[in-house]
Protein backbone atom coordinates (compact mmCIF):
# COMPACT_ATOMS: atom_id res chain seq x y z
CA MET A 1 -0.04 0.00 -0.08
CA ALA A 2 2.76 2.37 0.80
CA LEU A 3 3.97 1.83 -2.63
CA LYS A 4 0.93 2.17 -4.26
CA PHE A 5 0.34 5.73 -2.90
CA HIS A 6 4.19 6.74 -2.80
CA PRO A 7 4.00 10.62 -4.30
CA ASP A 8 6.87 9.69 -6.84
CA LYS A 9 4.27 6.36 -8.03
CA ASN A 10 1.47 9.42 -8.66
CA PRO A 11 2.87 11.87 -10.75
CA ASP A 12 -0.97 13.19 -11.33
CA ASP A 13 -1.96 14.01 -7.91
CA PRO A 14 1.29 14.31 -5.69
CA GLU A 15 0.03 16.63 -3.02
CA GLY A 16 -2.92 13.99 -2.48
CA ALA A 17 -0.58 11.20 -2.60
CA LYS A 18 1.70 12.57 -0.20
CA GLN A 19 -1.27 13.11 2.28
CA THR A 20 -2.42 9.40 2.03
CA PHE A 21 1.32 8.55 2.14
CA GLN A 22 1.85 10.22 5.71
CA VAL A 23 -1.23 8.78 7.15
CA ILE A 24 -0.09 5.05 6.04
CA GLN A 25 3.39 5.81 7.65
CA GLN A 26 1.67 7.10 10.96
CA ALA A 27 -0.05 3.90 10.76
CA TYR A 28 2.99 1.97 10.36
CA ASP A 29 4.82 3.64 13.18
CA VAL A 30 1.78 3.20 15.46
CA LEU A 31 1.68 -0.73 14.48
CA SER A 32 5.28 -1.23 15.29
CA ASP A 33 5.31 0.10 18.77
CA SER A 34 3.65 -2.10 20.97
CA GLN A 35 2.74 0.06 23.66
CA GLU A 36 1.53 3.15 21.50
CA ARG A 37 -0.65 0.41 19.36
CA ALA A 38 -2.24 -0.98 22.86
CA TRP A 39 -2.75 2.65 23.55
CA TYR A 40 -4.26 3.50 20.50
CA ASP A 41 -6.71 0.42 20.91
CA ASN A 42 -7.93 1.47 24.01
CA HIS A 43 -8.83 5.06 22.74
CA ARG A 44 -9.88 4.19 19.38
CA GLU A 45 -13.29 5.86 19.22
CA GLN A 46 -11.79 9.03 20.49
CA ILE A 47 -8.99 9.48 17.55
CA LEU A 48 -11.11 8.29 14.89
CA GLN A 49 -13.59 11.39 15.89
CA GLY A 50 -10.78 13.53 16.19
CA GLY A 51 -11.72 15.07 19.43
CA LEU A 52 -14.15 17.89 20.31
CA GLY A 53 -11.95 20.13 18.73
CA GLU A 54 -12.52 22.43 21.74
CA LYS A 55 -11.57 23.12 25.25
CA LEU A 56 -14.24 21.89 28.15
CA GLU A 57 -15.05 23.90 30.70
CA ASP A 58 -13.57 21.84 33.38
CA GLU A 59 -11.84 18.84 31.84
CA GLY A 60 -9.73 20.77 29.37
CA ILE A 61 -8.68 20.87 25.84
CA ASP A 62 -9.12 17.36 24.01
CA LEU A 63 -5.87 15.97 23.29
CA PHE A 64 -6.97 13.08 20.90
CA GLN A 65 -7.31 15.46 17.88
CA TYR A 66 -3.27 15.59 17.89
CA PHE A 67 -2.78 12.48 17.84
CA SER A 68 -2.30 12.62 14.18
CA THR A 69 0.28 14.09 11.61
CA SER A 70 -2.77 15.33 9.78
CA CYS A 71 -3.05 18.18 12.65
CA TYR A 72 0.04 20.04 11.29
CA SER A 73 1.88 20.75 8.13
CA GLY A 74 5.42 20.49 7.80
CA PHE A 75 7.80 21.50 10.59
CA GLY A 76 7.82 25.12 10.61
CA ASP A 77 7.30 27.72 13.58
CA ASP A 78 4.02 28.93 11.77
CA GLU A 79 0.32 28.24 13.12
CA SER A 80 0.09 25.39 10.78
CA GLY A 81 3.33 23.48 11.80
CA PHE A 82 4.62 21.06 14.08
CA TYR A 83 6.50 23.21 16.45
CA GLY A 84 3.73 26.18 16.21
CA VAL A 85 0.64 23.47 16.43
CA TYR A 86 2.20 21.62 19.54
CA SER A 87 3.30 24.78 21.00
CA GLU A 88 -0.09 26.23 21.35
CA VAL A 89 -1.39 22.63 22.59
CA PHE A 90 1.17 22.78 25.49
CA ASN A 91 0.89 26.09 26.51
CA THR A 92 -3.08 25.62 26.77
CA LEU A 93 -2.46 22.79 28.93
CA ALA A 94 -0.18 24.82 31.04
CA LYS A 95 -2.33 27.37 31.51
CA GLU A 96 -5.24 25.41 32.43
CA ASP A 97 -3.04 23.38 35.16
CA LEU A 98 -2.18 26.77 36.39
CA ASP A 99 -5.77 27.26 37.46
CA PHE A 100 -5.53 24.22 39.89
CA ILE A 101 -1.94 25.21 41.34
CA ASP A 102 -2.03 26.37 44.96
CA ASP A 103 -0.94 30.17 45.11
CA GLU A 104 2.05 29.48 46.89
CA ASP A 105 3.35 27.64 43.87
CA SER A 106 2.06 29.89 41.43
CA ASP A 107 5.34 31.29 40.42
CA PHE A 108 6.35 28.05 38.94
CA GLU A 109 7.05 28.24 35.44
CA ILE A 110 6.02 25.42 33.25
CA PRO A 111 8.35 24.39 30.79
CA GLY A 112 7.05 25.75 27.15
CA PHE A 113 7.37 23.18 23.96
CA GLY A 114 9.76 26.08 22.20
CA LYS A 115 10.41 26.16 18.71
CA SER A 116 12.09 24.46 15.93
CA ARG A 117 16.04 26.06 16.29
CA ASP A 118 15.81 26.02 20.18
CA GLU A 119 18.56 24.45 21.97
CA TYR A 120 18.39 21.22 23.85
CA GLU A 121 20.01 22.28 27.19
CA SER A 122 17.29 25.72 27.75
CA VAL A 123 14.38 24.36 26.37
CA VAL A 124 13.86 21.05 24.73
CA GLY A 125 15.77 19.19 27.38
CA PRO A 126 13.59 20.70 30.27
CA PHE A 127 10.36 20.41 28.29
CA TYR A 128 10.52 16.40 28.07
CA ALA A 129 12.05 16.30 31.58
CA TYR A 130 8.73 17.79 32.68
CA TRP A 131 5.99 16.71 30.54
CA THR A 132 6.82 13.04 30.21
CA SER A 133 6.38 12.62 34.06
CA TYR A 134 3.53 14.89 33.82
CA ASN A 135 1.21 14.45 36.81
CA THR A 136 -2.15 16.79 36.32
CA PRO A 137 -3.08 18.95 39.45
CA ARG A 138 -6.86 18.89 38.51
CA SER A 139 -9.04 17.73 41.18
CA PHE A 140 -11.71 16.24 39.24
CA SER A 141 -14.38 17.31 41.73
CA TRP A 142 -16.70 17.87 39.18
CA LEU A 143 -17.29 14.09 38.67
CA ASP A 144 -18.18 13.44 41.85
CA LYS A 145 -21.40 11.19 42.10
CA TYR A 146 -22.70 12.00 45.13
CA ASP A 147 -23.00 14.97 47.71
CA THR A 148 -21.52 13.82 50.69
CA ARG A 149 -23.58 16.26 52.53
CA GLN A 150 -27.04 14.44 51.87
CA GLY A 151 -25.01 11.47 53.82
CA GLU A 152 -27.46 10.21 56.70
CA ASN A 153 -24.73 9.08 58.88
CA ARG A 154 -20.76 9.02 59.41
CA TRP A 155 -20.56 5.40 57.54
CA MET A 156 -22.59 6.50 54.40
CA LYS A 157 -20.57 9.81 53.96
CA ARG A 158 -17.27 7.50 53.70
CA LYS A 159 -19.05 5.38 51.51
CA MET A 160 -20.05 8.42 49.15
CA GLU A 161 -16.62 9.78 49.74
CA ALA A 162 -14.86 6.38 48.53
CA GLU A 163 -17.29 6.34 45.40
CA ASN A 164 -16.19 9.76 44.78
CA LYS A 165 -12.53 9.25 44.89
CA LYS A 166 -12.64 6.21 42.59
CA LEU A 167 -14.32 8.29 39.90
CA ARG A 168 -11.59 11.14 40.83
CA ASP A 169 -8.71 8.72 40.40
CA LYS A 170 -9.70 7.18 37.35
CA ALA A 171 -10.11 10.78 35.27
CA ARG A 172 -6.81 11.65 36.73
CA LYS A 173 -5.39 8.65 35.83
CA GLU A 174 -6.84 8.86 32.28
CA ARG A 175 -5.58 12.58 31.66
CA ASN A 176 -2.14 11.68 32.74
CA GLU A 177 -1.81 8.54 30.30
CA ALA A 178 -3.58 11.24 27.47
CA VAL A 179 -0.95 13.79 28.26
CA ARG A 180 2.20 11.29 28.69
CA ASN A 181 1.31 9.39 25.43
CA LEU A 182 0.99 12.44 23.44
CA VAL A 183 4.10 13.75 24.87
CA GLN A 184 5.82 10.63 23.37
CA PHE A 185 3.87 10.89 20.03
CA VAL A 186 5.41 14.59 19.86
CA ARG A 187 8.86 13.26 20.92
CA LYS A 188 8.87 10.55 18.09
CA ARG A 189 8.84 13.18 15.61
CA ASP A 190 10.67 16.25 17.13
CA LYS A 191 13.37 16.84 14.77
CA ARG A 192 15.33 18.88 17.40
CA LEU A 193 16.03 15.49 19.48
CA VAL A 194 17.46 13.79 16.06
CA GLU A 195 19.93 16.73 15.75
CA TYR A 196 20.59 16.38 19.67
CA SER A 197 21.00 12.49 19.44
CA LYS A 198 23.60 13.00 16.28
CA LYS A 199 25.89 15.64 18.27
CA LEU A 200 25.78 13.08 21.17
CA GLN A 201 26.80 9.93 19.03
CA GLU A 202 29.68 12.36 17.29
CA LYS A 203 30.90 13.36 20.64
CA ALA A 204 31.20 9.70 22.02
CA GLU A 205 32.82 8.51 18.85
CA LEU A 206 35.39 11.84 19.34
CA ASN A 207 36.29 10.39 22.80
CA LYS A 208 36.10 7.03 21.76
CA LYS A 209 39.09 7.97 19.20
CA LYS A 210 40.81 10.14 21.69
CA THR A 211 41.22 7.23 24.23
CA LEU A 212 42.21 4.45 21.39
CA GLU A 213 45.21 7.04 20.42
CA PHE A 214 45.84 7.41 23.93
CA HIS A 215 46.03 3.61 24.68
CA LYS A 216 48.32 3.44 21.29
CA LYS A 217 50.67 6.15 22.88
CA GLN A 218 50.94 4.28 26.02
CA ARG A 219 52.08 1.39 24.58
CA GLU A 220 54.48 2.86 22.26
CA GLU A 221 56.19 4.54 25.02
CA ARG A 222 56.27 1.52 26.94
CA LYS A 223 57.69 -0.85 24.52
CA LYS A 224 60.38 1.92 24.00
CA LEU A 225 60.79 1.78 27.86
CA PHE A 226 61.73 -1.90 27.51
CA GLU A 227 63.41 -2.11 24.54
CA GLY A 228 66.04 1.07 25.07
CA GLY A 229 67.01 1.00 28.58
CA GLY A 230 70.55 -0.65 28.87
CA GLY A 231 72.74 2.32 30.35
CA GLY A 232 72.20 1.65 34.19
CA THR A 233 74.07 -0.43 36.48
CA GLY A 234 72.89 -3.64 35.62
CA GLY A 235 75.17 -4.03 32.33
CA GLY A 236 73.86 -6.13 29.31
CA ASP A 237 70.80 -7.79 30.93
CA GLY A 238 69.27 -4.67 32.20
CA PHE A 239 69.29 -1.27 33.19
CA GLY A 240 69.74 0.76 36.83
CA MET A 241 66.39 1.07 38.64
CA SER A 242 66.81 4.82 38.86
CA GLU A 243 66.90 5.20 35.45
CA MET A 244 63.45 3.60 35.33
CA GLU A 245 62.12 5.64 38.02
CA ALA A 246 63.44 9.11 36.20
CA GLN A 247 61.79 7.78 32.73
CA LEU A 248 58.64 6.82 34.64
CA ARG A 249 58.47 10.42 36.02
CA GLN A 250 58.81 11.84 32.91
CA LEU A 251 56.02 9.23 31.09
CA GLU A 252 53.38 10.36 34.19
CA GLY A 253 54.44 14.20 33.68
CA GLU A 254 53.57 13.77 29.79
CA TYR A 255 50.34 12.04 30.25
CA THR A 256 48.79 13.93 33.06
CA ASP A 257 46.97 16.53 31.33
CA SER A 258 45.44 14.12 28.75
CA GLU A 259 44.12 11.71 31.67
CA GLU A 260 42.65 14.89 32.94
CA GLU A 261 40.74 15.63 29.61
CA SER A 262 39.50 12.11 29.44
CA ASP A 263 35.90 11.05 30.83
CA ASN A 264 37.14 7.61 31.94
CA ASP A 265 39.83 6.41 34.35
CA LEU A 266 42.07 5.04 31.71
CA GLY A 267 45.16 4.31 33.71
CA SER A 268 44.98 2.69 37.53
CA ASP A 269 44.29 -0.67 35.86
CA GLU A 270 47.38 -0.63 33.59
CA GLU A 271 49.68 0.95 36.03
CA GLU A 272 48.97 -1.34 38.70
CA GLU A 273 49.63 -4.14 35.93
CA MET A 274 53.03 -2.09 35.00
CA GLY A 275 54.13 -2.28 38.77
CA GLU A 276 53.76 -6.22 38.51
CA GLU A 277 55.50 -6.67 35.94
CA LEU A 278 58.57 -4.49 37.29
CA ASP A 279 58.26 -6.23 40.71
CA ASP A 280 59.06 -9.71 38.40
CA LEU A 281 62.02 -8.16 36.31
CA TYR A 282 63.50 -6.34 39.53
CA CYS A 283 66.55 -7.67 41.57
CA VAL A 284 66.66 -6.10 44.92
CA ALA A 285 70.54 -7.13 45.63
CA CYS A 286 71.75 -5.98 42.23
CA ASP A 287 69.67 -3.08 42.04
CA LYS A 288 68.72 -4.32 38.41
CA ILE A 289 65.81 -4.70 36.31
CA PHE A 290 66.05 -7.02 33.48
CA LYS A 291 64.25 -7.66 30.13
CA THR A 292 62.83 -10.44 30.70
CA VAL A 293 61.86 -12.97 33.34
CA GLY A 294 63.65 -16.06 32.39
CA ALA A 295 66.90 -13.42 32.49
CA LYS A 296 66.11 -12.76 35.84
CA ASP A 297 65.75 -16.32 36.85
CA ASN A 298 69.10 -17.37 35.07
CA HIS A 299 70.56 -14.82 37.32
CA GLY A 300 69.24 -15.61 40.42
CA THR A 301 70.77 -19.06 39.90
CA SER A 302 74.06 -18.28 39.08
CA ARG A 303 76.65 -17.77 41.70
CA LYS A 304 77.41 -14.25 41.24
């Protein structure tokens, strides 16, 4: 079906084919996501009806009409664009919620959706951090089935309150789910997150490259250290401990800056391994470090 209605396959009506193709693409996205599919199945009628398209006096803006790519055109900041439409939706939600927030919390500013070119750190990140864990402040008291003042006794009043609470909790849960699922719907299509994800990936690749280069240089320097040392007190089979310590201090100074820039602890395990290797090669009696363990063992069994 996607191939049939692809715009390239319908040169006679490219615009109509494009709209149909977008609907098909949206349906595929829903079916391929198990959680989103289950939520859509539970709210099928409301979504197909496109919502009431109006702000209800108590229950607020109806969200179901915004679970469709047909509610916006393009990814611009204009009124009909992706960022224009959803910016208005979440601004409306925020204004409605403020009416239910206590006066002492009235200075709290609910993060807005922002525009297409807003930065992740200042706008996009705070927006999704707040709205993905949305919890409505609405009381839903208008849904109460019973007027507890009419209860004949204390037991009857408690039963009425319990029934009213069930209705309120149910409505609050449904509202939270609706808002959070709308946020997920929007998040999957927000191109700002795509760009931010690319930046994170590029940064991770750069850090990985720096880490590999650092390890490579360390190995090369250690190799030179073992192969090039012969001028100490140890003669032909090794070199002096004092020279080894001097070269180790030099290497430590060279790599201090690199280790501070790295996000990971690059050297602790390898330095410990290096120390163990030196212990195996060092002769305390002669103040020598041998090139190989075999050379040190031969030295130890000799009569010198």
